[in-house]
Amino acid sequence: MPPATIRSTAKTVRLSRPEQVAEAIKEWVMEQGLHSGDRLPSEPEMIERFGMSKGTIREATRILEAQGLVRTRTGPGGGTFVHQMSPERARALLSNYFYFRDLTLKDIYQIRMVLEPELVASLAGTLSEDELSRLEAVMATYAHPAATAEEEREQHIASLRFHGLLAEMSDNPLMGFIIAFVTQTLSDLTVYRKLYDPPNHELWARGKAYQARLVEALRAGDSAQARDVMSLHMATAQSLMQAQEAEVIRRFMT
Amino acid sequence: MPPATIRSTAKTVRLSRPEQVAEAIKEWVMEQGLHSGDRLPSEPEMIERFGMSKGTIREATRILEAQGLVRTRTGPGGGTFVHQMSPERARALLSNYFYFRDLTLKDIYQIRMVLEPELVASLAGTLSEDELSRLEAVMATYAHPAATAEEEREQHIASLRFHGLLAEMSDNPLMGFIIAFVTQTLSDLTVYRKLYDPPNHELWARGKAYQARLVEALRAGDSAQARDVMSLHMATAQSLMQAQEAEVIRRFMT
DNA sequence: CCCAATTTGTTCGTATGTATC
DNA sequence: AGATACATACGAACAAATTGG
């Protein structure tokens, strides 16, 4: 029997047996058109079907589980089940990719600058009063200036949470995911590089004002206004964040 | 010993032991600041360090491998190594997320419409003659109208490959990844739904013309022109693709 | 070309944990 | 509470791949 291979972009890669089995199971699931919650064959059945040992089957299951495709439960009625990946898990898997590629504020804001105005333009007039008040509830958490550095950090994260919330409200799953991911990445970067540290009163005040005007435009269903306000919000946030970054670097150097 | 838990957004999740071990290894790698290519402890060392059986350690390794974080090699000098995930792998992992969330042409083009013009605007004047001719080489593969449905499909994919190539040339890794992913998703969708089937001469002719003008603008370093051409390209592509979609649905219904 | 050393890869038997009825 | 059905975990042995002599 020739070694199983898969044609990738350039060279042939030899797959280990658990990987082969995981691939085979994945294809089988797609062929069967199984949906989230559907049960896969039990371990003994898999062992028989693939002619592999328990250990190998288990490793294959771990692979699928790590990719967020299945979940396992013990006990009677338990087994391995097709699973719909959560957005959180998808974001976590993708951040692994960017772990070694260090993103800059410029990279992040180049995306935000064009995507977020588009998002709110399509959101205007479609949000329920409940959704709008959830946005306002987040804004309320940074209604007053922070007293401590700790609080400063929390407010910074909360103001990004505002954008993550907007992203979740999109009826475009692609748009929603991308913006939520970018927002989270920015949040992680801010915390990691302590970009909240020299408290930036201007960033706080202007951001708050823009967000208030934005919610107003969303409630009024004024799409053009929402887009414009978000554009201004992003532009000022970018320049203030980059100034902040320069300040942190300056303080680090001296 | 209490079961190990992790606080997530809502409820506590019980982690299996291999998952715990995988998490522990991941954290250890980050703490040590290991880079791509660095070697992790061998299986026997892991067994001792975590006090777990070989099978459990191996399952943990499979989890990290499935997430694209490590690779393993057999033989002397072999072992488990920190690995920098390839863009292809990252895209594959992310497509799993969108497998159950069916994206529409509208969703995809809403993103392309704003991101791709921004991409080419920042690319104008930065590309080498070599890169420009690689773009032209792709364009050459669909210089003549397709004769068969097979060829039609190949040309459709190649014209999306043109955009994937542009994405790879971005010096913004986030922008590059997102556009490459969206492009590939559109390519998969086109093939899966056979959107190339009733040959669309207008889509082919106009797309080709726009791409030629685009390369010209990129070579001239005319950023504004590149942005405008891409905007027009995206707008016409969207409307023609959606007409195509309607046609395919119509033919399917009758 | 083969052989030996090293390291991961695979198997099988057994025992344990866990959830359902 | 006890039986059942399922995944989970362990340990020892063996197999395969890779490197260097």
Coordinates of C-alpha atoms (C1' of nucleotides) in Angstrom, one line a residue:
Chain A
M1 CA 0.0 0.0 0.0
P2 CA 1.5 3.4 -1.0
P3 CA 1.8 6.0 1.7
A4 CA -1.2 8.3 1.7
T5 CA -0.3 11.8 0.5
I6 CA -2.1 15.0 0.0
R7 CA -1.3 17.5 -2.8
S8 CA -0.7 20.9 -1.2
T9 CA 0.5 24.0 -2.9
A10 CA 4.0 22.8 -3.4
K11 CA 5.3 19.6 -2.1
T12 CA 3.6 16.3 -1.0
V13 CA 3.2 15.9 2.7
R14 CA 3.1 12.6 4.4
L15 CA 0.2 12.4 6.8
S16 CA 0.4 10.4 10.0
R17 CA -2.3 7.8 10.5
P18 CA -4.3 9.8 13.0
E19 CA -4.3 12.7 10.6
Q20 CA -5.5 10.4 7.8
V21 CA -8.2 9.0 9.9
A22 CA -9.3 12.5 11.0
E23 CA -9.5 13.6 7.3
A24 CA -11.4 10.5 6.4
I25 CA -13.9 11.1 9.2
K26 CA -14.3 14.7 8.2
E27 CA -15.0 13.8 4.6
W28 CA -17.4 11.1 5.7
V29 CA -19.3 13.7 7.8
M30 CA -19.5 16.0 4.8
E31 CA -20.7 13.3 2.5
Q32 CA -23.4 12.2 4.9
G33 CA -24.4 15.9 5.2
L34 CA -24.4 15.6 9.0
H35 CA -25.5 18.6 11.0
S36 CA -24.5 20.0 14.4
G37 CA -25.5 17.6 17.1
D38 CA -25.5 14.5 14.9
R39 CA -23.7 11.5 16.4
L40 CA -20.6 9.9 14.8
P41 CA -19.9 6.2 15.1
S42 CA -18.7 5.0 18.5
E43 CA -15.1 4.2 19.2
P44 CA -15.4 0.5 18.8
E45 CA -17.2 1.0 15.5
M46 CA -14.5 3.4 14.3
I47 CA -11.9 0.8 15.3
E48 CA -13.6 -1.8 13.2
R49 CA -14.3 0.5 10.2
F50 CA -10.8 1.8 9.9
G51 CA -9.0 -1.2 11.2
M52 CA -7.0 0.9 13.6
S53 CA -6.3 0.6 17.3
K54 CA -8.2 2.5 19.9
G55 CA -5.2 4.9 20.5
T56 CA -5.1 5.9 16.9
I57 CA -8.8 6.5 16.7
R58 CA -8.6 8.6 19.9
E59 CA -5.8 10.7 18.5
A60 CA -7.9 11.3 15.4
T61 CA -10.8 12.4 17.5
R62 CA -8.6 14.8 19.4
I63 CA -7.5 16.4 16.2
L64 CA -11.1 17.0 15.1
E65 CA -11.9 18.2 18.6
A66 CA -9.0 20.7 18.5
Q67 CA -10.2 22.0 15.2
G68 CA -13.6 22.6 16.8
L69 CA -15.5 20.2 14.6
V70 CA -16.7 17.6 17.1
R71 CA -17.3 17.2 20.8
T72 CA -17.3 14.1 22.9
R73 CA -19.4 13.1 25.9
T74 CA -19.0 10.1 28.1
G75 CA -21.7 7.8 29.5
P76 CA -24.7 6.1 27.9
G77 CA -26.0 8.1 24.9
G78 CA -22.6 9.6 24.8
G79 CA -20.1 9.5 22.0
T80 CA -18.6 11.9 19.4
F81 CA -20.9 14.6 18.0
V82 CA -20.7 17.0 15.1
H83 CA -20.2 20.4 16.7
Q84 CA -20.7 23.9 15.4
M85 CA -17.6 26.0 16.3
S86 CA -18.2 29.0 18.5
P87 CA -17.0 32.4 17.3
E88 CA -14.7 32.5 20.4
R89 CA -13.0 29.3 19.4
A90 CA -12.6 30.4 15.8
R91 CA -11.0 33.7 17.0
A92 CA -8.7 31.8 19.3
L93 CA -7.6 29.4 16.5
L94 CA -6.9 32.4 14.2
S95 CA -5.0 34.3 16.8
N96 CA -2.5 31.4 16.8
Y97 CA -1.7 32.3 13.2
F98 CA -1.0 35.9 14.0
Y99 CA 1.1 35.0 17.1
F100 CA 4.3 35.0 15.2
R101 CA 3.4 37.8 12.8
D102 CA 3.4 40.9 14.8
L103 CA 0.6 43.2 13.8
T104 CA 1.0 47.0 14.2
L105 CA -1.6 49.5 15.1
K106 CA -1.3 50.7 11.5
D107 CA -2.2 47.3 10.2
I108 CA -5.2 47.0 12.5
Y109 CA -6.5 50.5 11.9
Q110 CA -6.2 50.2 8.1
I111 CA -8.9 47.5 8.4
R112 CA -11.0 49.1 11.0
M113 CA -11.0 52.4 9.1
V114 CA -12.8 50.9 6.1
L115 CA -14.8 48.0 7.7
E116 CA -16.4 49.6 10.7
P117 CA -18.0 52.5 8.9
E118 CA -19.5 50.0 6.5
L119 CA -20.7 47.9 9.4
V120 CA -22.6 50.7 11.1
A121 CA -24.0 52.0 7.8
S122 CA -25.7 48.6 7.2
L123 CA -26.7 48.4 10.9
A124 CA -28.5 51.8 11.0
G125 CA -32.3 51.4 11.5
T126 CA -32.1 47.6 11.9
L127 CA -31.3 47.4 15.6
S128 CA -34.0 46.8 18.3
E129 CA -34.4 49.1 21.2
D130 CA -33.0 46.3 23.3
E131 CA -29.8 46.1 21.3
L132 CA -29.4 49.8 21.4
S133 CA -29.7 49.9 25.1
R134 CA -27.1 47.1 25.5
L135 CA -24.7 49.4 23.6
E136 CA -25.6 52.2 25.9
A137 CA -25.1 50.0 28.9
V138 CA -21.5 49.3 27.8
M139 CA -20.9 53.0 27.3
A140 CA -22.2 53.6 30.8
T141 CA -19.2 51.6 32.2
Y142 CA -16.9 54.4 31.2
A143 CA -19.1 57.4 31.7
H144 CA -16.7 58.8 34.2
P145 CA -12.9 59.2 33.9
A146 CA -10.9 56.4 35.4
A147 CA -9.3 56.9 38.7
T148 CA -6.6 54.3 38.6
A149 CA -4.4 52.6 35.9
E150 CA -6.3 49.4 36.6
E151 CA -9.6 51.1 35.9
E152 CA -8.1 52.8 32.9
R153 CA -7.3 49.5 31.4
E154 CA -10.8 48.1 32.1
Q155 CA -12.4 51.1 30.4
H156 CA -10.1 50.8 27.4
I157 CA -11.2 47.2 27.0
A158 CA -14.9 48.0 27.6
S159 CA -14.8 50.7 24.8
L160 CA -13.5 48.0 22.5
R161 CA -16.2 45.7 23.8
F162 CA -18.6 48.3 22.4
H163 CA -17.3 47.6 18.9
G164 CA -17.3 43.9 19.5
L165 CA -21.0 44.1 20.4
L166 CA -21.7 46.1 17.2
A167 CA -19.9 43.4 15.2
E168 CA -22.1 40.6 16.8
M169 CA -25.2 42.5 15.7
S170 CA -24.3 42.3 12.0
D171 CA -26.4 40.0 9.9
N172 CA -23.3 39.4 7.7
P173 CA -21.4 36.6 9.5
L174 CA -18.2 37.4 7.6
M175 CA -18.3 41.0 8.6
G176 CA -19.2 40.2 12.1
F177 CA -16.4 37.7 12.6
I178 CA -13.7 39.9 11.0
I179 CA -14.5 43.0 13.0
A180 CA -14.9 41.0 16.2
F181 CA -11.5 39.4 15.6
V182 CA -9.8 42.7 14.8
T183 CA -11.3 44.3 17.8
Q184 CA -10.2 41.5 20.1
T185 CA -6.7 41.6 18.6
L186 CA -6.5 45.3 19.3
S187 CA -7.7 44.7 22.8
D188 CA -5.0 42.1 23.4
L189 CA -2.3 44.3 21.9
T190 CA -3.4 47.2 24.1
V191 CA -3.2 45.2 27.2
Y192 CA 0.1 43.4 26.2
R193 CA 1.8 46.7 25.4
K194 CA 0.2 48.6 28.2
L195 CA -1.0 51.2 25.7
Y196 CA -3.5 52.4 28.3
D197 CA -0.9 53.4 30.8
P198 CA -0.3 57.1 30.5
P199 CA -4.0 57.9 30.9
N200 CA -5.2 59.6 27.7
H201 CA -8.0 61.9 28.6
E202 CA -8.5 63.1 25.0
L203 CA -8.9 59.6 23.6
W204 CA -11.4 58.8 26.3
A205 CA -13.4 62.0 25.9
R206 CA -13.6 62.1 22.1
G207 CA -14.3 58.3 21.8
K208 CA -17.2 58.6 24.3
A209 CA -18.6 61.6 22.3
Y210 CA -18.4 59.8 19.0
Q211 CA -20.0 56.6 20.3
A212 CA -22.9 58.6 21.7
R213 CA -23.4 60.3 18.4
L214 CA -23.2 57.0 16.7
V215 CA -25.9 55.3 18.8
E216 CA -28.1 58.3 18.1
A217 CA -27.6 57.9 14.3
L218 CA -28.2 54.1 14.6
R219 CA -31.5 54.7 16.5
A220 CA -32.5 57.4 13.9
G221 CA -31.8 55.0 11.1
D222 CA -29.5 57.5 9.6
S223 CA -27.1 55.3 7.6
A224 CA -24.9 58.0 6.1
Q225 CA -24.5 59.8 9.4
A226 CA -23.6 56.6 11.2
R227 CA -20.9 55.9 8.6
D228 CA -19.5 59.4 8.8
V229 CA -19.4 59.4 12.6
M230 CA -17.6 56.0 12.7
S231 CA -15.1 57.2 10.1
L232 CA -14.2 60.2 12.3
H233 CA -14.1 58.0 15.3
M234 CA -11.7 55.6 13.7
A235 CA -9.5 58.4 12.3
T236 CA -9.1 60.1 15.7
A237 CA -8.7 56.8 17.5
Q238 CA -5.9 55.8 15.2
S239 CA -4.0 59.0 15.5
L240 CA -4.4 59.1 19.3
M241 CA -3.4 55.5 19.7
Q242 CA -0.3 56.0 17.6
A243 CA 0.6 59.0 19.6
Q244 CA 0.1 56.8 22.7
E245 CA 2.3 54.2 21.2
A246 CA 5.1 56.7 20.5
E247 CA 4.8 57.9 24.1
V248 CA 5.1 54.4 25.5
I249 CA 8.1 53.8 23.3
R250 CA 9.7 57.1 24.3
R251 CA 9.2 56.3 28.0
F252 CA 10.7 52.9 27.5
M253 CA 13.8 54.3 25.7
T254 CA 14.6 56.9 28.3
Chain B
M1 CA -8.3 16.8 43.4
P2 CA -10.9 19.1 42.0
P3 CA -11.6 18.9 38.3
A4 CA -9.6 21.5 36.4
T5 CA -11.8 24.1 35.0
I6 CA -11.4 27.2 32.9
R7 CA -13.5 30.4 33.2
S8 CA -15.0 31.2 29.8
T9 CA -17.5 33.8 28.9
A10 CA -20.4 32.1 30.5
K11 CA -20.1 28.7 32.1
T12 CA -17.3 26.6 33.4
V13 CA -16.1 23.9 31.0
R14 CA -14.5 20.7 32.1
L15 CA -11.3 20.1 30.2
S16 CA -10.1 16.6 29.4
R17 CA -6.6 15.8 30.5
P18 CA -5.1 15.9 27.0
E19 CA -6.6 19.4 26.6
Q20 CA -5.2 20.4 29.9
V21 CA -1.8 19.2 29.0
A22 CA -2.0 20.9 25.6
E23 CA -2.9 24.2 27.3
A24 CA -0.1 23.8 29.8
I25 CA 2.5 23.1 27.0
K26 CA 1.2 26.1 25.1
E27 CA 1.6 28.4 28.1
W28 CA 5.0 27.0 28.8
V29 CA 6.1 27.7 25.2
M30 CA 4.9 31.3 25.5
E31 CA 6.6 31.8 28.9
Q32 CA 9.9 30.5 27.5
G33 CA 9.4 32.7 24.5
L34 CA 10.2 29.9 22.1
H35 CA 10.4 30.6 18.4
S36 CA 9.5 28.7 15.3
G37 CA 11.8 25.7 15.0
D38 CA 12.7 25.4 18.7
R39 CA 12.4 21.9 20.2
L40 CA 10.0 20.9 22.9
P41 CA 10.8 18.3 25.5
S42 CA 10.7 14.7 24.2
E43 CA 7.8 12.4 24.9
P44 CA 9.6 10.6 27.9
E45 CA 10.4 14.0 29.4
M46 CA 6.8 15.1 29.0
I47 CA 5.6 11.9 30.6
E48 CA 7.7 12.5 33.6
R49 CA 7.0 16.2 33.8
F50 CA 3.3 15.9 33.7
G51 CA 3.1 12.4 35.4
M52 CA 0.8 11.2 32.6
S53 CA 0.9 8.2 30.3
K54 CA 2.4 8.2 26.9
G55 CA -1.1 8.1 25.3
T56 CA -2.3 11.2 27.0
I57 CA 0.9 13.1 26.1
R58 CA 0.5 12.0 22.5
E59 CA -3.1 13.2 22.4
A60 CA -2.0 16.6 23.7
T61 CA 0.6 16.8 21.0
R62 CA -2.0 15.9 18.4
I63 CA -4.1 18.8 19.6
L64 CA -1.3 21.3 19.3
E65 CA -0.4 19.8 15.9
A66 CA -4.1 20.2 14.7
Q67 CA -4.0 23.8 15.7
G68 CA -0.9 24.3 13.6
L69 CA 1.3 25.2 16.6
V70 CA 3.8 22.3 16.5
R71 CA 5.2 19.7 14.2
T72 CA 6.7 16.3 15.0
R73 CA 9.5 14.4 13.3
T74 CA 10.8 10.9 14.0
G75 CA 14.3 9.7 14.3
P76 CA 17.5 11.1 15.9
G77 CA 17.3 14.8 16.2
G78 CA 13.6 14.4 15.9
G79 CA 10.9 15.4 18.4
T80 CA 8.2 18.1 18.6
F81 CA 9.0 21.6 17.3
V82 CA 7.3 24.9 17.5
H83 CA 5.9 25.7 14.2
Q84 CA 4.7 28.8 12.4
M85 CA 1.4 28.2 10.9
S86 CA 1.1 28.6 7.1
P87 CA -1.5 31.0 5.7
E88 CA -3.1 28.0 3.9
R89 CA -3.5 26.1 7.2
A90 CA -5.0 29.2 8.9
R91 CA -7.5 29.6 6.1
A92 CA -8.4 26.0 6.2
L93 CA -9.0 26.2 10.0
L94 CA -11.2 29.3 9.6
S95 CA -13.3 27.8 6.8
N96 CA -14.4 25.1 9.3
Y97 CA -16.0 27.9 11.2
F98 CA -18.0 29.1 8.2
Y99 CA -18.9 25.6 7.1
F100 CA -22.2 25.8 9.0
R101 CA -22.8 29.5 8.5
D102 CA -23.7 29.8 4.9
L103 CA -22.3 32.9 3.4
T104 CA -24.0 34.7 0.5
L105 CA -22.5 36.5 -2.4
K106 CA -23.8 39.7 -0.8
D107 CA -21.9 38.9 2.4
I108 CA -18.7 38.3 0.5
Y109 CA -19.0 41.3 -1.8
Q110 CA -19.8 43.7 1.1
I111 CA -16.3 42.9 2.4
R112 CA -14.5 42.9 -1.0
M113 CA -16.2 46.1 -2.0
V114 CA -14.4 48.1 0.8
L115 CA -11.2 46.1 1.4
E116 CA -9.9 45.4 -2.1
P117 CA -9.9 49.0 -3.2
E118 CA -8.0 49.9 0.0
L119 CA -5.6 47.1 -0.7
V120 CA -4.6 48.2 -4.2
A121 CA -4.5 51.9 -3.1
S122 CA -1.7 51.0 -0.7
L123 CA -0.1 48.6 -3.2
A124 CA 0.3 51.2 -6.0
G125 CA 3.9 52.1 -6.6
T126 CA 5.3 49.5 -4.2
L127 CA 5.3 46.5 -6.5
S128 CA 8.4 45.2 -8.3
E129 CA 8.4 44.6 -12.0
D130 CA 8.6 40.9 -11.1
E131 CA 5.4 41.0 -9.0
L132 CA 3.6 43.0 -11.7
S133 CA 4.5 40.5 -14.4
R134 CA 3.3 37.6 -12.1
L135 CA 0.0 39.4 -12.1
E136 CA 0.0 39.7 -15.8
A137 CA 1.0 36.0 -16.2
V138 CA -2.2 35.0 -14.3
M139 CA -4.2 37.3 -16.5
A140 CA -2.8 35.7 -19.6
T141 CA -4.4 32.4 -18.6
Y142 CA -7.8 33.8 -19.4
A143 CA -6.8 36.0 -22.3
H144 CA -9.1 34.0 -24.6
P145 CA -12.7 33.1 -24.0
A146 CA -13.3 29.6 -22.6
A147 CA -14.3 26.9 -25.0
T148 CA -15.7 24.4 -22.5
A149 CA -17.5 24.5 -19.2
E150 CA -14.4 22.9 -17.7
E151 CA -12.2 25.7 -19.0
E152 CA -14.8 28.2 -17.9
R153 CA -14.5 27.0 -14.3
E154 CA -10.7 27.1 -14.5
Q155 CA -10.7 30.7 -15.8
H156 CA -13.1 31.8 -13.1
I157 CA -10.8 30.3 -10.4
A158 CA -7.8 31.9 -12.1
S159 CA -9.3 35.3 -12.1
L160 CA -9.9 35.0 -8.4
R161 CA -6.3 33.8 -8.1
F162 CA -5.4 37.2 -9.4
H163 CA -6.9 38.8 -6.3
G164 CA -5.3 36.2 -4.0
L165 CA -2.0 37.1 -5.5
L166 CA -2.6 40.8 -4.8
A167 CA -3.5 40.0 -1.3
E168 CA -0.2 38.1 -0.8
M169 CA 1.7 41.2 -1.9
S170 CA 0.3 43.3 0.9
D171 CA 2.7 44.3 3.7
N172 CA -0.3 44.3 6.0
P173 CA -0.5 40.7 7.2
L174 CA -4.1 41.2 8.5
M175 CA -5.3 42.7 5.2
G176 CA -3.4 40.1 3.2
F177 CA -5.0 37.2 5.2
I178 CA -8.5 38.5 5.2
I179 CA -8.6 39.2 1.4
A180 CA -7.0 35.9 0.6
F181 CA -9.5 34.1 2.8
V182 CA -12.5 35.9 1.3
T183 CA -11.2 35.3 -2.2
Q184 CA -10.8 31.6 -1.5
T185 CA -14.2 31.4 0.1
L186 CA -15.7 33.0 -3.0
S187 CA -13.8 30.6 -5.2
D188 CA -15.1 27.6 -3.3
L189 CA -18.6 28.9 -3.4
T190 CA -18.4 29.5 -7.1
V191 CA -17.3 25.9 -7.7
Y192 CA -19.7 24.4 -5.2
R193 CA -22.7 26.2 -6.7
K194 CA -21.4 25.9 -10.3
L195 CA -21.8 29.7 -10.7
Y196 CA -19.6 29.5 -13.7
D197 CA -21.9 27.3 -15.6
P198 CA -23.9 29.4 -17.9
P199 CA -20.8 31.1 -19.4
N200 CA -21.0 34.8 -18.7
H201 CA -19.2 36.6 -21.5
E202 CA -19.8 40.0 -20.0
L203 CA -18.4 39.1 -16.6
W204 CA -15.3 37.7 -18.3
A205 CA -14.8 40.6 -20.7
R206 CA -15.3 43.4 -18.2
G207 CA -13.3 41.7 -15.5
K208 CA -10.4 41.3 -17.8
A209 CA -10.5 45.0 -18.9
Y210 CA -10.6 46.2 -15.3
Q211 CA -7.7 44.0 -14.2
A212 CA -5.6 45.3 -17.1
R213 CA -6.4 48.9 -16.2
L214 CA -5.6 48.0 -12.6
V215 CA -2.2 46.7 -13.3
E216 CA -1.5 49.8 -15.3
A217 CA -2.4 52.0 -12.4
L218 CA -0.3 49.9 -10.0
R219 CA 2.7 50.2 -12.3
A220 CA 2.2 53.9 -12.6
G221 CA 2.0 54.2 -8.9
D222 CA -1.4 55.9 -9.2
S223 CA -3.0 55.1 -5.9
A224 CA -6.3 56.9 -6.5
Q225 CA -6.7 55.4 -9.9
A226 CA -6.0 51.9 -8.6
R227 CA -8.7 52.4 -5.9
D228 CA -11.3 53.7 -8.3
V229 CA -10.7 50.9 -10.9
M230 CA -11.0 48.2 -8.2
S231 CA -14.2 49.8 -6.9
L232 CA -15.7 49.6 -10.3
H233 CA -14.4 46.1 -10.8
M234 CA -16.0 45.0 -7.5
A235 CA -19.3 46.7 -8.2
T236 CA -19.7 45.2 -11.6
A237 CA -18.5 41.8 -10.5
Q238 CA -21.0 41.8 -7.7
S239 CA -24.0 42.7 -9.9
L240 CA -23.0 40.2 -12.6
M241 CA -22.3 37.4 -10.1
Q242 CA -25.7 38.0 -8.4
A243 CA -27.4 37.9 -11.8
Q244 CA -25.6 34.7 -12.4
E245 CA -26.8 33.3 -9.1
A246 CA -30.4 34.2 -10.0
E247 CA -30.0 32.5 -13.3
V248 CA -28.6 29.3 -11.7
I249 CA -31.5 29.3 -9.2
R250 CA -34.0 30.0 -12.0
R251 CA -32.7 27.0 -14.0
F252 CA -32.7 24.9 -10.9
M253 CA -36.4 25.7 -10.2
T254 CA -37.7 25.1 -13.7
Chain C
dC1 C1' 24.7 -0.5 1.7
dC2 C1' 23.8 -1.9 6.0
dC3 C1' 23.7 -1.4 10.9
dA4 C1' 22.9 0.8 15.2
dA5 C1' 21.0 4.4 17.9
dT6 C1' 17.3 7.7 18.7
dT7 C1' 12.9 9.4 18.7
dT8 C1' 8.1 9.3 17.5
dG9 C1' 4.3 6.1 16.0
dT10 C1' 1.0 2.1 16.9
dT11 C1' -1.1 -1.8 19.2
dC12 C1' -3.5 -4.3 22.8
dG13 C1' -5.1 -5.7 27.3
dT14 C1' -6.9 -3.9 31.3
dA15 C1' -8.8 -0.7 34.4
dT16 C1' -11.3 3.6 35.6
dG17 C1' -14.5 7.5 35.2
dT18 C1' -19.0 9.2 34.0
dA19 C1' -23.7 9.7 32.8
dT20 C1' -28.2 7.4 31.9
dC21 C1' -31.9 4.4 33.0
Chain D
dA1 C1' -28.7 1.7 44.1
dG2 C1' -27.2 -1.0 40.5
dA3 C1' -26.6 -2.2 35.7
dT4 C1' -25.2 -0.5 31.4
dA5 C1' -22.9 2.0 27.7
dC6 C1' -19.8 4.9 26.6
dA7 C1' -15.3 7.6 26.7
dT8 C1' -10.9 8.0 29.3
dA9 C1' -6.5 6.6 31.0
dC10 C1' -2.5 3.6 31.8
dG11 C1' 1.6 0.4 30.7
dA12 C1' 4.3 -2.5 28.3
dA13 C1' 5.7 -4.1 24.0
dC14 C1' 6.6 -3.5 19.3
dA15 C1' 6.9 -0.9 14.7
dA16 C1' 8.5 2.7 11.7
dA17 C1' 11.3 6.6 10.4
dT18 C1' 15.4 9.1 10.3
dT19 C1' 20.3 10.0 11.1
dG20 C1' 25.1 8.9 11.2
dG21 C1' 28.8 5.7 11.1

